[in-house]
């Protein structure tokens, strides 16, 4: 069944959990879509796991559009949400609407995600007014990594926890249909989840959110540069892939691949005439 923003609304109302995974290309989007996951996030984490950057700062609109369009071609039922990259919405409300529009028109996303609370509410409101669903993102917002001074759990002091709750209410008020909570203590995520009527999607926010999101390379053991505490490895595909690559290397070098089974034939008399 096709997932839309209404699926998110109904899930919150019914108390059923939502699932979200990242994807950055057609084949992976298809696999995730066929597994019944509610939503695919074309995350700007592609900067880390696809492009090999240290952070998400260098990711461009062109990067996001390119990958979002590929994912959208593979996702028939999952709601495709595309991240707005660093400086595509912080600069002005006008830039935010234009760039969100590009992610929809050229990237064929069905919603966009942006990071921040009160400070980006004008942008959220304007994008929503343009008919584009917005997912907010609070807590550890990786585009602000330089302001945070590193990847740290957020909302641990009373003031920071209060701000997080206020920000969650503000993004809901501005029209966001969901909010990602990244790297916040579980008890705080529970409070936020109770205080807003839009679904909270947790990543490193415990088991109390209305849904969960993970980066697929993390949950499949395909990315080892760093592994946050909140990642559960559901499979070790990275090792399986390395075994397959090694087997291929050995068979090619031993001359056993390709065998007859993987080879095209032609009549011998045609070949003989060519000698
Ligand atoms: O970019 C991303 O993958 C994200 C998730 C970690 C929520 O924003």
PDB file of C-alpha atoms and ligand atoms in Angstrom:
ATOM      1  CA  UNK A   1       0.000   0.000   0.000  1.00  0.00           C
ATOM      2  CA  UNK A   2       1.228   3.483  -0.904  1.00  0.00           C
ATOM      3  CA  UNK A   3       2.556   5.423   2.073  1.00  0.00           C
ATOM      4  CA  UNK A   4       1.796   9.119   2.275  1.00  0.00           C
ATOM      5  CA  UNK A   5       1.837  11.810   4.930  1.00  0.00           C
ATOM      6  CA  UNK A   6      -1.621  10.501   5.864  1.00  0.00           C
ATOM      7  CA  UNK A   7      -0.035   7.149   6.755  1.00  0.00           C
ATOM      8  CA  UNK A   8       2.163   9.045   9.211  1.00  0.00           C
ATOM      9  CA  UNK A   9      -0.833  10.879  10.708  1.00  0.00           C
ATOM     10  CA  UNK A  10      -2.845   7.666  11.057  1.00  0.00           C
ATOM     11  CA  UNK A  11       0.088   5.800  12.605  1.00  0.00           C
ATOM     12  CA  UNK A  12       0.363   8.435  15.338  1.00  0.00           C
ATOM     13  CA  UNK A  13      -3.382   8.258  15.941  1.00  0.00           C
ATOM     14  CA  UNK A  14      -3.441   4.430  16.019  1.00  0.00           C
ATOM     15  CA  UNK A  15      -0.212   4.025  17.953  1.00  0.00           C
ATOM     16  CA  UNK A  16       1.331   1.871  15.209  1.00  0.00           C
ATOM     17  CA  UNK A  17       5.085   2.230  14.661  1.00  0.00           C
ATOM     18  CA  UNK A  18       6.568   3.722  11.497  1.00  0.00           C
ATOM     19  CA  UNK A  19       9.733   2.483   9.779  1.00  0.00           C
ATOM     20  CA  UNK A  20      12.181   4.557   7.771  1.00  0.00           C
ATOM     21  CA  UNK A  21      15.531   3.670   6.196  1.00  0.00           C
ATOM     22  CA  UNK A  22      17.903   5.722   4.112  1.00  0.00           C
ATOM     23  CA  UNK A  23      18.605   4.917   0.470  1.00  0.00           C
ATOM     24  CA  UNK A  24      20.582   6.730  -2.188  1.00  0.00           C
ATOM     25  CA  UNK A  25      20.043   4.658  -5.339  1.00  0.00           C
ATOM     26  CA  UNK A  26      17.468   2.739  -7.371  1.00  0.00           C
ATOM     27  CA  UNK A  27      18.411  -0.860  -6.467  1.00  0.00           C
ATOM     28  CA  UNK A  28      18.507  -0.258  -2.729  1.00  0.00           C
ATOM     29  CA  UNK A  29      15.293   1.775  -2.851  1.00  0.00           C
ATOM     30  CA  UNK A  30      13.594  -1.164  -4.583  1.00  0.00           C
ATOM     31  CA  UNK A  31      14.796  -3.664  -1.977  1.00  0.00           C
ATOM     32  CA  UNK A  32      13.680  -1.445   0.891  1.00  0.00           C
ATOM     33  CA  UNK A  33      10.378  -0.633  -0.789  1.00  0.00           C
ATOM     34  CA  UNK A  34       9.655  -4.322  -1.393  1.00  0.00           C
ATOM     35  CA  UNK A  35      10.313  -5.031   2.300  1.00  0.00           C
ATOM     36  CA  UNK A  36       7.331  -2.941   3.347  1.00  0.00           C
ATOM     37  CA  UNK A  37       9.289  -0.113   5.010  1.00  0.00           C
ATOM     38  CA  UNK A  38       7.001   2.938   5.304  1.00  0.00           C
ATOM     39  CA  UNK A  39       9.449   5.587   4.199  1.00  0.00           C
ATOM     40  CA  UNK A  40      12.788   6.062   2.455  1.00  0.00           C
ATOM     41  CA  UNK A  41      14.950   8.985   3.470  1.00  0.00           C
ATOM     42  CA  UNK A  42      17.382  10.229   0.866  1.00  0.00           C
ATOM     43  CA  UNK A  43      19.544  11.513   3.684  1.00  0.00           C
ATOM     44  CA  UNK A  44      22.357  13.975   3.294  1.00  0.00           C
ATOM     45  CA  UNK A  45      24.259  11.233   5.137  1.00  0.00           C
ATOM     46  CA  UNK A  46      25.066  10.333   1.542  1.00  0.00           C
ATOM     47  CA  UNK A  47      27.924  12.762   2.116  1.00  0.00           C
ATOM     48  CA  UNK A  48      29.392  10.247   4.579  1.00  0.00           C
ATOM     49  CA  UNK A  49      28.347   6.832   3.333  1.00  0.00           C
ATOM     50  CA  UNK A  50      28.292   7.374  -0.452  1.00  0.00           C
ATOM     51  CA  UNK A  51      30.618  10.286  -1.163  1.00  0.00           C
ATOM     52  CA  UNK A  52      33.168   9.653   1.602  1.00  0.00           C
ATOM     53  CA  UNK A  53      33.114  13.116   3.197  1.00  0.00           C
ATOM     54  CA  UNK A  54      33.786  13.530   6.921  1.00  0.00           C
ATOM     55  CA  UNK A  55      30.460  15.296   7.395  1.00  0.00           C
ATOM     56  CA  UNK A  56      27.362  16.449   5.502  1.00  0.00           C
ATOM     57  CA  UNK A  57      28.475  20.056   4.974  1.00  0.00           C
ATOM     58  CA  UNK A  58      29.736  19.641   1.386  1.00  0.00           C
ATOM     59  CA  UNK A  59      26.607  17.915   0.056  1.00  0.00           C
ATOM     60  CA  UNK A  60      25.003  19.959  -2.741  1.00  0.00           C
ATOM     61  CA  UNK A  61      21.504  20.365  -4.133  1.00  0.00           C
ATOM     62  CA  UNK A  62      22.714  18.600  -7.291  1.00  0.00           C
ATOM     63  CA  UNK A  63      23.888  15.613  -5.225  1.00  0.00           C
ATOM     64  CA  UNK A  64      20.511  15.375  -3.494  1.00  0.00           C
ATOM     65  CA  UNK A  65      18.485  15.754  -6.689  1.00  0.00           C
ATOM     66  CA  UNK A  66      20.572  13.127  -8.507  1.00  0.00           C
ATOM     67  CA  UNK A  67      20.163  10.524  -5.734  1.00  0.00           C
ATOM     68  CA  UNK A  68      16.554  11.380  -4.904  1.00  0.00           C
ATOM     69  CA  UNK A  69      15.473  10.874  -8.517  1.00  0.00           C
ATOM     70  CA  UNK A  70      17.142   7.436  -8.537  1.00  0.00           C
ATOM     71  CA  UNK A  71      15.456   6.453  -5.262  1.00  0.00           C
ATOM     72  CA  UNK A  72      12.071   7.739  -6.440  1.00  0.00           C
ATOM     73  CA  UNK A  73      12.303   5.490  -9.519  1.00  0.00           C
ATOM     74  CA  UNK A  74      12.744   2.464  -7.236  1.00  0.00           C
ATOM     75  CA  UNK A  75      10.198   3.305  -4.540  1.00  0.00           C
ATOM     76  CA  UNK A  76       6.666   2.424  -5.464  1.00  0.00           C
ATOM     77  CA  UNK A  77       5.060   2.399  -2.014  1.00  0.00           C
ATOM     78  CA  UNK A  78       7.459   3.979   0.456  1.00  0.00           C
ATOM     79  CA  UNK A  79       7.177   7.717   1.081  1.00  0.00           C
ATOM     80  CA  UNK A  80      10.343   9.299  -0.342  1.00  0.00           C
ATOM     81  CA  UNK A  81      11.661  12.128   1.827  1.00  0.00           C
ATOM     82  CA  UNK A  82      14.670  14.070   0.580  1.00  0.00           C
ATOM     83  CA  UNK A  83      17.028  15.989   2.864  1.00  0.00           C
ATOM     84  CA  UNK A  84      17.573  19.666   2.142  1.00  0.00           C
ATOM     85  CA  UNK A  85      21.376  20.044   2.137  1.00  0.00           C
ATOM     86  CA  UNK A  86      23.392  22.549   4.185  1.00  0.00           C
ATOM     87  CA  UNK A  87      22.729  26.176   3.145  1.00  0.00           C
ATOM     88  CA  UNK A  88      19.835  25.298   0.841  1.00  0.00           C
ATOM     89  CA  UNK A  89      17.278  26.664   3.353  1.00  0.00           C
ATOM     90  CA  UNK A  90      19.143  28.444   6.154  1.00  0.00           C
ATOM     91  CA  UNK A  91      19.911  31.459   3.936  1.00  0.00           C
ATOM     92  CA  UNK A  92      16.318  32.658   3.390  1.00  0.00           C
ATOM     93  CA  UNK A  93      12.684  31.629   3.187  1.00  0.00           C
ATOM     94  CA  UNK A  94      12.856  32.260  -0.561  1.00  0.00           C
ATOM     95  CA  UNK A  95      15.842  29.904  -1.018  1.00  0.00           C
ATOM     96  CA  UNK A  96      14.087  27.295   1.121  1.00  0.00           C
ATOM     97  CA  UNK A  97      10.950  27.267  -1.041  1.00  0.00           C
ATOM     98  CA  UNK A  98      12.872  27.291  -4.329  1.00  0.00           C
ATOM     99  CA  UNK A  99      15.171  24.461  -3.240  1.00  0.00           C
ATOM    100  CA  UNK A 100      12.382  22.366  -1.702  1.00  0.00           C
ATOM    101  CA  UNK A 101      10.575  22.792  -5.023  1.00  0.00           C
ATOM    102  CA  UNK A 102      13.622  21.517  -6.918  1.00  0.00           C
ATOM    103  CA  UNK A 103      13.823  18.403  -4.728  1.00  0.00           C
ATOM    104  CA  UNK A 104      10.181  17.699  -5.586  1.00  0.00           C
ATOM    105  CA  UNK A 105      10.287  18.609  -9.307  1.00  0.00           C
ATOM    106  CA  UNK A 106      13.730  17.324 -10.272  1.00  0.00           C
ATOM    107  CA  UNK A 107      14.348  14.851  -7.421  1.00  0.00           C
ATOM    108  CA  UNK A 108      10.767  13.490  -7.507  1.00  0.00           C
ATOM    109  CA  UNK A 109      10.648  13.354  -3.691  1.00  0.00           C
ATOM    110  CA  UNK A 110       7.271  13.372  -1.965  1.00  0.00           C
ATOM    111  CA  UNK A 111       8.467  15.377   1.039  1.00  0.00           C
ATOM    112  CA  UNK A 112      11.571  17.199   2.258  1.00  0.00           C
ATOM    113  CA  UNK A 113      13.434  17.162   5.563  1.00  0.00           C
ATOM    114  CA  UNK A 114      15.356  20.015   7.102  1.00  0.00           C
ATOM    115  CA  UNK A 115      17.242  20.479  10.354  1.00  0.00           C
ATOM    116  CA  UNK A 116      16.441  22.920  13.121  1.00  0.00           C
ATOM    117  CA  UNK A 117      13.683  24.238  15.381  1.00  0.00           C
ATOM    118  CA  UNK A 118      12.299  27.737  15.913  1.00  0.00           C
ATOM    119  CA  UNK A 119      14.999  29.312  13.761  1.00  0.00           C
ATOM    120  CA  UNK A 120      13.719  27.538  10.618  1.00  0.00           C
ATOM    121  CA  UNK A 121       9.973  27.706  11.325  1.00  0.00           C
ATOM    122  CA  UNK A 122       9.439  30.520   8.792  1.00  0.00           C
ATOM    123  CA  UNK A 123      11.022  28.254   6.164  1.00  0.00           C
ATOM    124  CA  UNK A 124       8.899  25.247   7.221  1.00  0.00           C
ATOM    125  CA  UNK A 125       5.714  27.321   7.070  1.00  0.00           C
ATOM    126  CA  UNK A 126       6.520  28.719   3.613  1.00  0.00           C
ATOM    127  CA  UNK A 127       7.459  25.294   2.173  1.00  0.00           C
ATOM    128  CA  UNK A 128       4.279  23.739   3.601  1.00  0.00           C
ATOM    129  CA  UNK A 129       2.263  26.662   2.191  1.00  0.00           C
ATOM    130  CA  UNK A 130       3.750  25.801  -1.215  1.00  0.00           C
ATOM    131  CA  UNK A 131       2.184  22.332  -0.912  1.00  0.00           C
ATOM    132  CA  UNK A 132       5.343  20.474   0.057  1.00  0.00           C
ATOM    133  CA  UNK A 133       5.276  18.239   3.159  1.00  0.00           C
ATOM    134  CA  UNK A 134       8.122  18.920   5.587  1.00  0.00           C
ATOM    135  CA  UNK A 135       9.727  16.556   8.082  1.00  0.00           C
ATOM    136  CA  UNK A 136      11.674  18.413  10.782  1.00  0.00           C
ATOM    137  CA  UNK A 137      14.894  17.157  12.445  1.00  0.00           C
ATOM    138  CA  UNK A 138      15.898  18.010  16.032  1.00  0.00           C
ATOM    139  CA  UNK A 139      18.497  16.915  18.566  1.00  0.00           C
ATOM    140  CA  UNK A 140      21.835  16.110  16.962  1.00  0.00           C
ATOM    141  CA  UNK A 141      21.487  17.908  13.645  1.00  0.00           C
ATOM    142  CA  UNK A 142      24.631  16.933  11.691  1.00  0.00           C
ATOM    143  CA  UNK A 143      24.667  20.097   9.552  1.00  0.00           C
ATOM    144  CA  UNK A 144      25.444  22.011  12.786  1.00  0.00           C
ATOM    145  CA  UNK A 145      28.299  19.702  13.728  1.00  0.00           C
ATOM    146  CA  UNK A 146      30.757  22.604  13.840  1.00  0.00           C
ATOM    147  CA  UNK A 147      28.510  24.500  16.272  1.00  0.00           C
ATOM    148  CA  UNK A 148      28.070  21.399  18.479  1.00  0.00           C
ATOM    149  CA  UNK A 149      31.805  20.666  18.467  1.00  0.00           C
ATOM    150  CA  UNK A 150      31.302  16.980  17.657  1.00  0.00           C
ATOM    151  CA  UNK A 151      28.761  14.158  17.580  1.00  0.00           C
ATOM    152  CA  UNK A 152      27.258  14.351  21.093  1.00  0.00           C
ATOM    153  CA  UNK A 153      23.981  13.393  22.740  1.00  0.00           C
ATOM    154  CA  UNK A 154      21.741  16.488  22.817  1.00  0.00           C
ATOM    155  CA  UNK A 155      19.205  17.844  25.325  1.00  0.00           C
ATOM    156  CA  UNK A 156      20.961  16.637  28.458  1.00  0.00           C
ATOM    157  CA  UNK A 157      20.715  19.855  30.521  1.00  0.00           C
ATOM    158  CA  UNK A 158      17.410  21.289  31.732  1.00  0.00           C
ATOM    159  CA  UNK A 159      17.749  24.294  29.398  1.00  0.00           C
ATOM    160  CA  UNK A 160      18.621  22.121  26.387  1.00  0.00           C
ATOM    161  CA  UNK A 161      15.785  19.688  27.139  1.00  0.00           C
ATOM    162  CA  UNK A 162      13.303  22.581  27.458  1.00  0.00           C
ATOM    163  CA  UNK A 163      14.521  24.032  24.153  1.00  0.00           C
ATOM    164  CA  UNK A 164      14.097  20.683  22.428  1.00  0.00           C
ATOM    165  CA  UNK A 165      10.493  20.412  23.619  1.00  0.00           C
ATOM    166  CA  UNK A 166       9.767  23.998  22.555  1.00  0.00           C
ATOM    167  CA  UNK A 167      11.378  23.394  19.171  1.00  0.00           C
ATOM    168  CA  UNK A 168       9.303  20.240  18.634  1.00  0.00           C
ATOM    169  CA  UNK A 169       6.108  22.175  19.398  1.00  0.00           C
ATOM    170  CA  UNK A 170       7.245  25.007  17.129  1.00  0.00           C
ATOM    171  CA  UNK A 171       7.932  22.778  14.105  1.00  0.00           C
ATOM    172  CA  UNK A 172       4.571  21.081  14.614  1.00  0.00           C
ATOM    173  CA  UNK A 173       2.891  24.501  14.782  1.00  0.00           C
ATOM    174  CA  UNK A 174       4.747  25.542  11.592  1.00  0.00           C
ATOM    175  CA  UNK A 175       3.202  22.575   9.762  1.00  0.00           C
ATOM    176  CA  UNK A 176       5.783  19.779   9.829  1.00  0.00           C
ATOM    177  CA  UNK A 177       4.136  16.363   9.366  1.00  0.00           C
ATOM    178  CA  UNK A 178       6.807  14.503  11.389  1.00  0.00           C
ATOM    179  CA  UNK A 179       9.971  15.179  13.337  1.00  0.00           C
ATOM    180  CA  UNK A 180      13.183  13.163  13.490  1.00  0.00           C
ATOM    181  CA  UNK A 181      14.789  13.085  16.947  1.00  0.00           C
ATOM    182  CA  UNK A 182      18.469  12.220  16.702  1.00  0.00           C
ATOM    183  CA  UNK A 183      20.722  11.336  19.634  1.00  0.00           C
ATOM    184  CA  UNK A 184      18.566  12.459  22.555  1.00  0.00           C
ATOM    185  CA  UNK A 185      17.997  10.681  25.869  1.00  0.00           C
ATOM    186  CA  UNK A 186      15.078   8.243  25.772  1.00  0.00           C
ATOM    187  CA  UNK A 187      13.128   9.933  28.592  1.00  0.00           C
ATOM    188  CA  UNK A 188      13.263  13.256  26.750  1.00  0.00           C
ATOM    189  CA  UNK A 189      12.207  11.627  23.464  1.00  0.00           C
ATOM    190  CA  UNK A 190       9.243  10.125  25.371  1.00  0.00           C
ATOM    191  CA  UNK A 191       8.213  13.538  26.649  1.00  0.00           C
ATOM    192  CA  UNK A 192       8.461  15.089  23.173  1.00  0.00           C
ATOM    193  CA  UNK A 193       6.506  12.179  21.671  1.00  0.00           C
ATOM    194  CA  UNK A 194       3.717  12.750  24.219  1.00  0.00           C
ATOM    195  CA  UNK A 195       3.667  16.512  23.734  1.00  0.00           C
ATOM    196  CA  UNK A 196       3.336  16.674  19.924  1.00  0.00           C
ATOM    197  CA  UNK A 197       0.576  15.284  17.735  1.00  0.00           C
ATOM    198  CA  UNK A 198       2.920  14.604  14.783  1.00  0.00           C
ATOM    199  CA  UNK A 199       4.952  11.356  14.729  1.00  0.00           C
ATOM    200  CA  UNK A 200       8.446  11.417  16.191  1.00  0.00           C
ATOM    201  CA  UNK A 201      10.965   9.303  14.286  1.00  0.00           C
ATOM    202  CA  UNK A 202      13.875   8.311  16.484  1.00  0.00           C
ATOM    203  CA  UNK A 203      17.502   7.578  15.722  1.00  0.00           C
ATOM    204  CA  UNK A 204      19.438   7.183  18.936  1.00  0.00           C
ATOM    205  CA  UNK A 205      16.339   8.314  20.855  1.00  0.00           C
ATOM    206  CA  UNK A 206      15.288   5.007  22.419  1.00  0.00           C
ATOM    207  CA  UNK A 207      12.259   2.845  21.897  1.00  0.00           C
ATOM    208  CA  UNK A 208       9.639   5.449  22.746  1.00  0.00           C
ATOM    209  CA  UNK A 209       9.278   7.316  19.457  1.00  0.00           C
ATOM    210  CA  UNK A 210       6.453   6.771  16.982  1.00  0.00           C
ATOM    211  CA  UNK A 211       8.918   5.375  14.466  1.00  0.00           C
ATOM    212  CA  UNK A 212      12.591   4.617  13.839  1.00  0.00           C
ATOM    213  CA  UNK A 213      15.082   5.513  11.140  1.00  0.00           C
ATOM    214  CA  UNK A 214      18.522   4.060  10.433  1.00  0.00           C
ATOM    215  CA  UNK A 215      21.169   4.555   7.778  1.00  0.00           C
ATOM    216  CA  UNK A 216      21.096   1.283   5.816  1.00  0.00           C
ATOM    217  CA  UNK A 217      24.881   0.916   5.625  1.00  0.00           C
ATOM    218  CA  UNK A 218      24.973   1.051   9.431  1.00  0.00           C
ATOM    219  CA  UNK A 219      22.286  -1.572   9.998  1.00  0.00           C
ATOM    220  CA  UNK A 220      23.789  -3.872   7.344  1.00  0.00           C
ATOM    221  CA  UNK A 221      27.406  -3.598   8.482  1.00  0.00           C
ATOM    222  CA  UNK A 222      28.498  -1.878   5.290  1.00  0.00           C
ATOM    223  CA  UNK A 223      30.117   1.221   6.815  1.00  0.00           C
ATOM    224  CA  UNK A 224      32.849   1.012   9.403  1.00  0.00           C
ATOM    225  CA  UNK A 225      34.314   4.553   9.544  1.00  0.00           C
ATOM    226  CA  UNK A 226      32.353   5.115  12.757  1.00  0.00           C
ATOM    227  CA  UNK A 227      29.473   3.249  14.420  1.00  0.00           C
ATOM    228  CA  UNK A 228      27.329   5.167  16.899  1.00  0.00           C
ATOM    229  CA  UNK A 229      26.053   3.363  20.037  1.00  0.00           C
ATOM    230  CA  UNK A 230      22.465   3.482  18.740  1.00  0.00           C
ATOM    231  CA  UNK A 231      23.199   1.374  15.658  1.00  0.00           C
ATOM    232  CA  UNK A 232      22.075  -2.242  15.690  1.00  0.00           C
ATOM    233  CA  UNK A 233      23.685  -4.399  13.026  1.00  0.00           C
ATOM    234  CA  UNK A 234      20.774  -6.450  11.671  1.00  0.00           C
ATOM    235  CA  UNK A 235      23.058  -8.273   9.219  1.00  0.00           C
ATOM    236  CA  UNK A 236      26.750  -8.306   8.318  1.00  0.00           C
ATOM    237  CA  UNK A 237      26.393  -7.743   4.605  1.00  0.00           C
ATOM    238  CA  UNK A 238      29.774  -6.009   4.483  1.00  0.00           C
ATOM    239  CA  UNK A 239      31.532  -9.317   5.302  1.00  0.00           C
ATOM    240  CA  UNK A 240      29.340 -11.246   2.853  1.00  0.00           C
ATOM    241  CA  UNK A 241      30.235  -8.733   0.120  1.00  0.00           C
ATOM    242  CA  UNK A 242      33.956  -8.937   0.880  1.00  0.00           C
ATOM    243  CA  UNK A 243      33.795 -12.764   0.718  1.00  0.00           C
ATOM    244  CA  UNK A 244      32.073 -12.512  -2.683  1.00  0.00           C
ATOM    245  CA  UNK A 245      34.647  -9.981  -3.974  1.00  0.00           C
ATOM    246  CA  UNK A 246      37.488 -12.263  -2.829  1.00  0.00           C
ATOM    247  CA  UNK A 247      35.897 -15.304  -4.498  1.00  0.00           C
ATOM    248  CA  UNK A 248      35.513 -13.339  -7.754  1.00  0.00           C
ATOM    249  CA  UNK A 249      39.138 -12.179  -7.556  1.00  0.00           C
ATOM    250  CA  UNK A 250      40.342 -15.753  -6.988  1.00  0.00           C
ATOM    251  CA  UNK A 251      38.198 -17.300  -9.740  1.00  0.00           C
ATOM    252  CA  UNK A 252      39.163 -14.717 -12.371  1.00  0.00           C
ATOM    253  CA  UNK A 253      42.844 -15.080 -11.506  1.00  0.00           C
ATOM    254  CA  UNK A 254      42.580 -18.901 -11.508  1.00  0.00           C
ATOM    255  CA  UNK A 255      40.793 -18.810 -14.884  1.00  0.00           C
ATOM    256  CA  UNK A 256      37.681 -20.582 -13.588  1.00  0.00           C
ATOM    257  CA  UNK A 257      35.325 -17.643 -14.110  1.00  0.00           C
ATOM    258  CA  UNK A 258      33.616 -17.172 -16.502  1.00  0.00           C
ATOM    259  CA  UNK A 259      32.795 -20.834 -17.159  1.00  0.00           C
ATOM    260  CA  UNK A 260      30.716 -22.194 -20.085  1.00  0.00           C
ATOM    261  CA  UNK A 261      27.559 -21.464 -18.105  1.00  0.00           C
ATOM    262  CA  UNK A 262      28.244 -17.711 -18.237  1.00  0.00           C
ATOM    263  CA  UNK A 263      29.534 -17.597 -21.818  1.00  0.00           C
ATOM    264  CA  UNK A 264      27.887 -17.021 -25.239  1.00  0.00           C
ATOM    265  CA  UNK A 265      28.447 -19.557 -28.048  1.00  0.00           C
ATOM    266  CA  UNK A 266      28.704 -19.230 -31.838  1.00  0.00           C
ATOM    267  CA  UNK A 267      28.850 -21.948 -34.538  1.00  0.00           C
ATOM    268  CA  UNK A 268      32.438 -23.267 -34.917  1.00  0.00           C
ATOM    269  CA  UNK A 269      32.272 -23.106 -38.757  1.00  0.00           C
ATOM    270  CA  UNK A 270      31.662 -19.336 -38.624  1.00  0.00           C
ATOM    271  CA  UNK A 271      34.663 -18.847 -36.410  1.00  0.00           C
ATOM    272  CA  UNK A 272      36.849 -21.093 -38.577  1.00  0.00           C
ATOM    273  CA  UNK A 273      36.133 -18.859 -41.626  1.00  0.00           C
ATOM    274  CA  UNK A 274      37.489 -15.894 -39.702  1.00  0.00           C
ATOM    275  CA  UNK A 275      40.924 -17.438 -39.049  1.00  0.00           C
TER     276      UNK A 275
HETATM  277  O1  LIG B   1      20.941  12.143   6.630  1.00  0.00           O
HETATM  278  C1  LIG B   1      20.433  11.217   7.275  1.00  0.00           C
HETATM  279  O2  LIG B   1      20.629  10.028   6.997  1.00  0.00           O
HETATM  280  C2  LIG B   1      19.586  11.564   8.402  1.00  0.00           C
HETATM  281  C3  LIG B   1      19.194  10.466   9.331  1.00  0.00           C
HETATM  282  C4  LIG B   1      20.347  10.100  10.172  1.00  0.00           C
HETATM  283  C5  LIG B   1      18.012  10.833  10.144  1.00  0.00           C
HETATM  284  O3  LIG B   1      19.247  12.696   8.565  1.00  0.00           O
END
